[in-house]
Structures are given as C-alpha cells and as structure tokens.
Amino acid sequence: MAIILPSLPFEKNELEPYISSLTLEYHYGKHHNTYVVNTNNLIKETELDTLSLEEIILQTANDPTKTSLFNNAAQVWNHTFYWNSLKPNGGGLPTGEIAKKIDSDFGNYDNFAKALKEAALGQFGSGWAWLVLKNGKLSISKTSNADTPIAHGIKPLLCIDIWEHAYYLDYKNGRADYADAVIKNLLNWEFANTNLEG
Ligand code: MN
C-alpha cells in the first residue's frame, strides 16, 4: 500500500507566532512530503509494499541493508506524530490523566517542562525530544536523526522535532527559544491523554 502524507491537524498559520506558516510550508510541504515520496520509492515493487508504515519501521529498524528506508519511514511517522503533538492555544498546564501522571512521575509540571527542554537542548545534532511511557512510568527521552521510540517498543505520548529545519526560519540558531515556545504554547495535552489511554 502506498504511504500517504496525512493532512495537517491545523491550518498552516494557526501556530503563529510560535511556528510560522512559512516554516510549515517547508517543514510539512517539503521535508515531510519528501520522506513520504522516498519511502514509497523504496518500497515500490518489493515485498514491503503491502505493509503498514509501522510494520515497515519495525521490519527495517535493525537491518543495516535497509537504513535508508528505515530513516525515511521513521521520519514520516515521527512528523505525523509531531503535528499531532502541537495545537493552536495548546501548552500550559496539562489536564486529565496525564496531569496526574506528571505530578506522580516528575513531582510537578515545572520538573517535567525543565526535563523536556533539557532533552531538546541536549540532543547533539538532529533528532527528537519525547515524552514517553516506559514500564508504566512517564519519562523524557531523546532520539537521534530519524530514530523513534516505537522502534524500541516504547510508547511515545508527545514529541518535539529538534532538527534545525523545525525552527531555523523562525528562531535561527535559537533552539532554546523554540523549545520554550512549543512547551509553553503548543503542546497538545488531549493528544497525550489519548496516547496514554491507547
Ligand atoms: Mn522535521
């Protein structure tokens, strides 16, 4: 089956002023789309073209002959997860079950926000910062390049893209300002709660 580029869950200008429509034009319209095109080209006329995106990621994660396919497929998945991790008028204090888990597993919201920001800043080079559920507890992790928690059997709840293409047009080299803006104003707690339940 062909892998598709899902629609954005918001309009391109709705994350302004924190993420511009210009960034989304490139990040979604060019980067995310290119990962979809590359994935489809790499599975075309192979035994992998009947698999779901998740199955492709799991099948290629530890295969050194399929690195390019893993990287592109995982980037398709990570970006779709990232768009869903953001919402206009998001951020702020969590609500629902995730709020209780953050208090029990991090002590309080401020500790959580600090740890997520530290992961975003601490990733050397390109990658992703994640809120994940691991052995029943919330934790923060980071992955390099295209790597994704689902390749390691870990359940992601939210993520922040920390490749330079995610923030350079709006923040130049200011990764800390971008991470702050996302955490404070855009995180989608409803999505985190849905993932926690699922
Ligand atoms: Mn990206």
PDB file of N, CA and C in Angstrom, residues 15-69:
ATOM      1  N   LEU A  15      -0.408  28.136  14.102  1.00  0.00           N
ATOM      2  CA  LEU A  15       0.570  28.010  15.193  1.00  0.00           C
ATOM      3  C   LEU A  15       1.368  29.296  15.382  1.00  0.00           C
ATOM      4  N   GLU A  16       1.043  30.310  14.562  1.00  0.00           N
ATOM      5  CA  GLU A  16       1.737  31.605  14.713  1.00  0.00           C
ATOM      6  C   GLU A  16       1.320  32.260  16.017  1.00  0.00           C
ATOM      7  N   PRO A  17       2.184  33.021  16.684  1.00  0.00           N
ATOM      8  CA  PRO A  17       3.503  33.449  16.215  1.00  0.00           C
ATOM      9  C   PRO A  17       4.637  32.491  16.589  1.00  0.00           C
ATOM     10  N   TYR A  18       4.311  31.318  17.091  1.00  0.00           N
ATOM     11  CA  TYR A  18       5.371  30.437  17.621  1.00  0.00           C
ATOM     12  C   TYR A  18       6.043  29.630  16.519  1.00  0.00           C
ATOM     13  N   ILE A  19       5.228  29.160  15.555  1.00  0.00           N
ATOM     14  CA  ILE A  19       5.767  28.487  14.370  1.00  0.00           C
ATOM     15  C   ILE A  19       5.047  29.106  13.174  1.00  0.00           C
ATOM     16  N   SER A  20       5.801  29.646  12.237  1.00  0.00           N
ATOM     17  CA  SER A  20       5.204  30.413  11.133  1.00  0.00           C
ATOM     18  C   SER A  20       4.634  29.502  10.051  1.00  0.00           C
ATOM     19  N   SER A  21       3.740  30.095   9.249  1.00  0.00           N
ATOM     20  CA  SER A  21       3.214  29.340   8.110  1.00  0.00           C
ATOM     21  C   SER A  21       4.334  29.046   7.102  1.00  0.00           C
ATOM     22  N   LEU A  22       5.344  29.919   7.030  1.00  0.00           N
ATOM     23  CA  LEU A  22       6.474  29.655   6.135  1.00  0.00           C
ATOM     24  C   LEU A  22       7.222  28.395   6.568  1.00  0.00           C
ATOM     25  N   THR A  23       7.461  28.260   7.880  1.00  0.00           N
ATOM     26  CA  THR A  23       8.109  27.040   8.381  1.00  0.00           C
ATOM     27  C   THR A  23       7.271  25.823   8.012  1.00  0.00           C
ATOM     28  N   LEU A  24       5.950  25.914   8.204  1.00  0.00           N
ATOM     29  CA  LEU A  24       5.108  24.747   7.905  1.00  0.00           C
ATOM     30  C   LEU A  24       5.060  24.447   6.408  1.00  0.00           C
ATOM     31  N   GLU A  25       5.115  25.503   5.603  1.00  0.00           N
ATOM     32  CA  GLU A  25       5.145  25.296   4.161  1.00  0.00           C
ATOM     33  C   GLU A  25       6.337  24.414   3.773  1.00  0.00           C
ATOM     34  N   TYR A  26       7.475  24.681   4.368  1.00  0.00           N
ATOM     35  CA  TYR A  26       8.679  23.890   4.074  1.00  0.00           C
ATOM     36  C   TYR A  26       8.711  22.589   4.870  1.00  0.00           C
ATOM     37  N   HIS A  27       8.429  22.690   6.165  1.00  0.00           N
ATOM     38  CA  HIS A  27       8.615  21.530   7.042  1.00  0.00           C
ATOM     39  C   HIS A  27       7.623  20.415   6.700  1.00  0.00           C
ATOM     40  N   TYR A  28       6.358  20.807   6.519  1.00  0.00           N
ATOM     41  CA  TYR A  28       5.328  19.830   6.136  1.00  0.00           C
ATOM     42  C   TYR A  28       5.327  19.597   4.617  1.00  0.00           C
ATOM     43  N   GLY A  29       5.274  20.702   3.874  1.00  0.00           N
ATOM     44  CA  GLY A  29       5.099  20.593   2.434  1.00  0.00           C
ATOM     45  C   GLY A  29       6.310  20.044   1.702  1.00  0.00           C
ATOM     46  N   LYS A  30       7.492  20.291   2.218  1.00  0.00           N
ATOM     47  CA  LYS A  30       8.716  19.812   1.542  1.00  0.00           C
ATOM     48  C   LYS A  30       9.363  18.651   2.316  1.00  0.00           C
ATOM     49  N   HIS A  31       9.777  18.895   3.573  1.00  0.00           N
ATOM     50  CA  HIS A  31      10.503  17.841   4.301  1.00  0.00           C
ATOM     51  C   HIS A  31       9.640  16.598   4.531  1.00  0.00           C
ATOM     52  N   HIS A  32       8.488  16.775   5.183  1.00  0.00           N
ATOM     53  CA  HIS A  32       7.631  15.619   5.494  1.00  0.00           C
ATOM     54  C   HIS A  32       7.220  14.924   4.185  1.00  0.00           C
ATOM     55  N   ASN A  33       6.809  15.726   3.208  1.00  0.00           N
ATOM     56  CA  ASN A  33       6.386  15.133   1.939  1.00  0.00           C
ATOM     57  C   ASN A  33       7.509  14.342   1.268  1.00  0.00           C
ATOM     58  N   THR A  34       8.740  14.849   1.355  1.00  0.00           N
ATOM     59  CA  THR A  34       9.865  14.141   0.724  1.00  0.00           C
ATOM     60  C   THR A  34      10.102  12.787   1.387  1.00  0.00           C
ATOM     61  N   TYR A  35       9.936  12.720   2.707  1.00  0.00           N
ATOM     62  CA  TYR A  35      10.086  11.426   3.383  1.00  0.00           C
ATOM     63  C   TYR A  35       9.026  10.431   2.877  1.00  0.00           C
ATOM     64  N   VAL A  36       7.813  10.934   2.620  1.00  0.00           N
ATOM     65  CA  VAL A  36       6.743  10.077   2.096  1.00  0.00           C
ATOM     66  C   VAL A  36       7.099   9.585   0.685  1.00  0.00           C
ATOM     67  N   VAL A  37       7.544  10.499  -0.162  1.00  0.00           N
ATOM     68  CA  VAL A  37       7.910  10.136  -1.547  1.00  0.00           C
ATOM     69  C   VAL A  37       9.053   9.126  -1.541  1.00  0.00           C
ATOM     70  N   ASN A  38      10.084   9.397  -0.713  1.00  0.00           N
ATOM     71  CA  ASN A  38      11.236   8.479  -0.652  1.00  0.00           C
ATOM     72  C   ASN A  38      10.816   7.103  -0.157  1.00  0.00           C
ATOM     73  N   THR A  39       9.972   7.065   0.880  1.00  0.00           N
ATOM     74  CA  THR A  39       9.514   5.771   1.407  1.00  0.00           C
ATOM     75  C   THR A  39       8.792   4.985   0.316  1.00  0.00           C
ATOM     76  N   ASN A  40       7.890   5.645  -0.396  1.00  0.00           N
ATOM     77  CA  ASN A  40       7.152   4.951  -1.456  1.00  0.00           C
ATOM     78  C   ASN A  40       8.080   4.449  -2.564  1.00  0.00           C
ATOM     79  N   ASN A  41       9.088   5.255  -2.908  1.00  0.00           N
ATOM     80  CA  ASN A  41      10.040   4.803  -3.934  1.00  0.00           C
ATOM     81  C   ASN A  41      10.832   3.587  -3.465  1.00  0.00           C
ATOM     82  N   LEU A  42      11.161   3.555  -2.164  1.00  0.00           N
ATOM     83  CA  LEU A  42      11.993   2.460  -1.644  1.00  0.00           C
ATOM     84  C   LEU A  42      11.220   1.158  -1.438  1.00  0.00           C
ATOM     85  N   ILE A  43       9.890   1.246  -1.249  1.00  0.00           N
ATOM     86  CA  ILE A  43       9.109   0.002  -1.071  1.00  0.00           C
ATOM     87  C   ILE A  43       8.483  -0.484  -2.378  1.00  0.00           C
ATOM     88  N   LYS A  44       8.496   0.370  -3.390  1.00  0.00           N
ATOM     89  CA  LYS A  44       7.840   0.033  -4.660  1.00  0.00           C
ATOM     90  C   LYS A  44       8.395  -1.270  -5.230  1.00  0.00           C
ATOM     91  N   GLU A  45       7.471  -2.163  -5.592  1.00  0.00           N
ATOM     92  CA  GLU A  45       7.826  -3.448  -6.199  1.00  0.00           C
ATOM     93  C   GLU A  45       8.759  -4.284  -5.327  1.00  0.00           C
ATOM     94  N   THR A  46       8.642  -4.110  -3.998  1.00  0.00           N
ATOM     95  CA  THR A  46       9.334  -5.009  -3.072  1.00  0.00           C
ATOM     96  C   THR A  46       8.276  -5.686  -2.210  1.00  0.00           C
ATOM     97  N   GLU A  47       8.704  -6.680  -1.413  1.00  0.00           N
ATOM     98  CA  GLU A  47       7.741  -7.384  -0.549  1.00  0.00           C
ATOM     99  C   GLU A  47       7.230  -6.476   0.569  1.00  0.00           C
ATOM    100  N   LEU A  48       7.876  -5.319   0.749  1.00  0.00           N
ATOM    101  CA  LEU A  48       7.470  -4.414   1.838  1.00  0.00           C
ATOM    102  C   LEU A  48       6.286  -3.532   1.459  1.00  0.00           C
ATOM    103  N   ASP A  49       5.900  -3.564   0.160  1.00  0.00           N
ATOM    104  CA  ASP A  49       4.877  -2.577  -0.246  1.00  0.00           C
ATOM    105  C   ASP A  49       3.461  -2.946   0.177  1.00  0.00           C
ATOM    106  N   THR A  50       3.310  -4.091   0.859  1.00  0.00           N
ATOM    107  CA  THR A  50       1.988  -4.433   1.397  1.00  0.00           C
ATOM    108  C   THR A  50       1.875  -4.071   2.883  1.00  0.00           C
ATOM    109  N   LEU A  51       2.975  -3.602   3.468  1.00  0.00           N
ATOM    110  CA  LEU A  51       2.993  -3.383   4.919  1.00  0.00           C
ATOM    111  C   LEU A  51       2.523  -1.980   5.291  1.00  0.00           C
ATOM    112  N   SER A  52       2.077  -1.841   6.547  1.00  0.00           N
ATOM    113  CA  SER A  52       1.749  -0.519   7.081  1.00  0.00           C
ATOM    114  C   SER A  52       3.045   0.218   7.398  1.00  0.00           C
ATOM    115  N   LEU A  53       2.930   1.516   7.609  1.00  0.00           N
ATOM    116  CA  LEU A  53       4.114   2.309   7.952  1.00  0.00           C
ATOM    117  C   LEU A  53       4.789   1.770   9.217  1.00  0.00           C
ATOM    118  N   GLU A  54       3.985   1.455  10.235  1.00  0.00           N
ATOM    119  CA  GLU A  54       4.552   0.938  11.492  1.00  0.00           C
ATOM    120  C   GLU A  54       5.282  -0.382  11.255  1.00  0.00           C
ATOM    121  N   GLU A  55       4.694  -1.253  10.426  1.00  0.00           N
ATOM    122  CA  GLU A  55       5.335  -2.544  10.138  1.00  0.00           C
ATOM    123  C   GLU A  55       6.654  -2.343   9.390  1.00  0.00           C
ATOM    124  N   ILE A  56       6.684  -1.390   8.477  1.00  0.00           N
ATOM    125  CA  ILE A  56       7.929  -1.103   7.740  1.00  0.00           C
ATOM    126  C   ILE A  56       9.009  -0.651   8.723  1.00  0.00           C
ATOM    127  N   ILE A  57       8.631   0.230   9.654  1.00  0.00           N
ATOM    128  CA  ILE A  57       9.601   0.732  10.640  1.00  0.00           C
ATOM    129  C   ILE A  57      10.150  -0.421  11.475  1.00  0.00           C
ATOM    130  N   LEU A  58       9.262  -1.281  11.969  1.00  0.00           N
ATOM    131  CA  LEU A  58       9.718  -2.388  12.823  1.00  0.00           C
ATOM    132  C   LEU A  58      10.573  -3.384  12.035  1.00  0.00           C
ATOM    133  N   GLN A  59      10.210  -3.637  10.786  1.00  0.00           N
ATOM    134  CA  GLN A  59      10.968  -4.617   9.984  1.00  0.00           C
ATOM    135  C   GLN A  59      12.344  -4.120   9.571  1.00  0.00           C
ATOM    136  N   THR A  60      12.524  -2.797   9.475  1.00  0.00           N
ATOM    137  CA  THR A  60      13.792  -2.272   8.964  1.00  0.00           C
ATOM    138  C   THR A  60      14.701  -1.722  10.059  1.00  0.00           C
ATOM    139  N   ALA A  61      14.171  -1.635  11.296  1.00  0.00           N
ATOM    140  CA  ALA A  61      14.893  -0.942  12.372  1.00  0.00           C
ATOM    141  C   ALA A  61      16.275  -1.531  12.632  1.00  0.00           C
ATOM    142  N   ASN A  62      16.398  -2.852  12.519  1.00  0.00           N
ATOM    143  CA  ASN A  62      17.690  -3.470  12.831  1.00  0.00           C
ATOM    144  C   ASN A  62      18.327  -4.120  11.615  1.00  0.00           C
ATOM    145  N   ASP A  63      17.965  -3.632  10.431  1.00  0.00           N
ATOM    146  CA  ASP A  63      18.501  -4.212   9.198  1.00  0.00           C
ATOM    147  C   ASP A  63      19.447  -3.202   8.537  1.00  0.00           C
ATOM    148  N   PRO A  64      20.759  -3.453   8.642  1.00  0.00           N
ATOM    149  CA  PRO A  64      21.722  -2.489   8.100  1.00  0.00           C
ATOM    150  C   PRO A  64      21.631  -2.317   6.588  1.00  0.00           C
ATOM    151  N   THR A  65      20.947  -3.227   5.902  1.00  0.00           N
ATOM    152  CA  THR A  65      20.786  -3.056   4.449  1.00  0.00           C
ATOM    153  C   THR A  65      19.578  -2.177   4.109  1.00  0.00           C
ATOM    154  N   LYS A  66      18.792  -1.813   5.130  1.00  0.00           N
ATOM    155  CA  LYS A  66      17.563  -1.045   4.891  1.00  0.00           C
ATOM    156  C   LYS A  66      17.574   0.298   5.632  1.00  0.00           C
ATOM    157  N   THR A  67      18.767   0.836   5.883  1.00  0.00           N
ATOM    158  CA  THR A  67      18.876   2.073   6.668  1.00  0.00           C
ATOM    159  C   THR A  67      18.118   3.229   6.032  1.00  0.00           C
ATOM    160  N   SER A  68      18.241   3.354   4.737  1.00  0.00           N
ATOM    161  CA  SER A  68      17.602   4.481   4.069  1.00  0.00           C
ATOM    162  C   SER A  68      16.080   4.381   4.190  1.00  0.00           C
ATOM    163  N   LEU A  69      15.547   3.176   4.011  1.00  0.00           N
ATOM    164  CA  LEU A  69      14.097   3.004   4.152  1.00  0.00           C
ATOM    165  C   LEU A  69      13.669   3.262   5.590  1.00  0.00           C
TER     166      LEU A  69
END
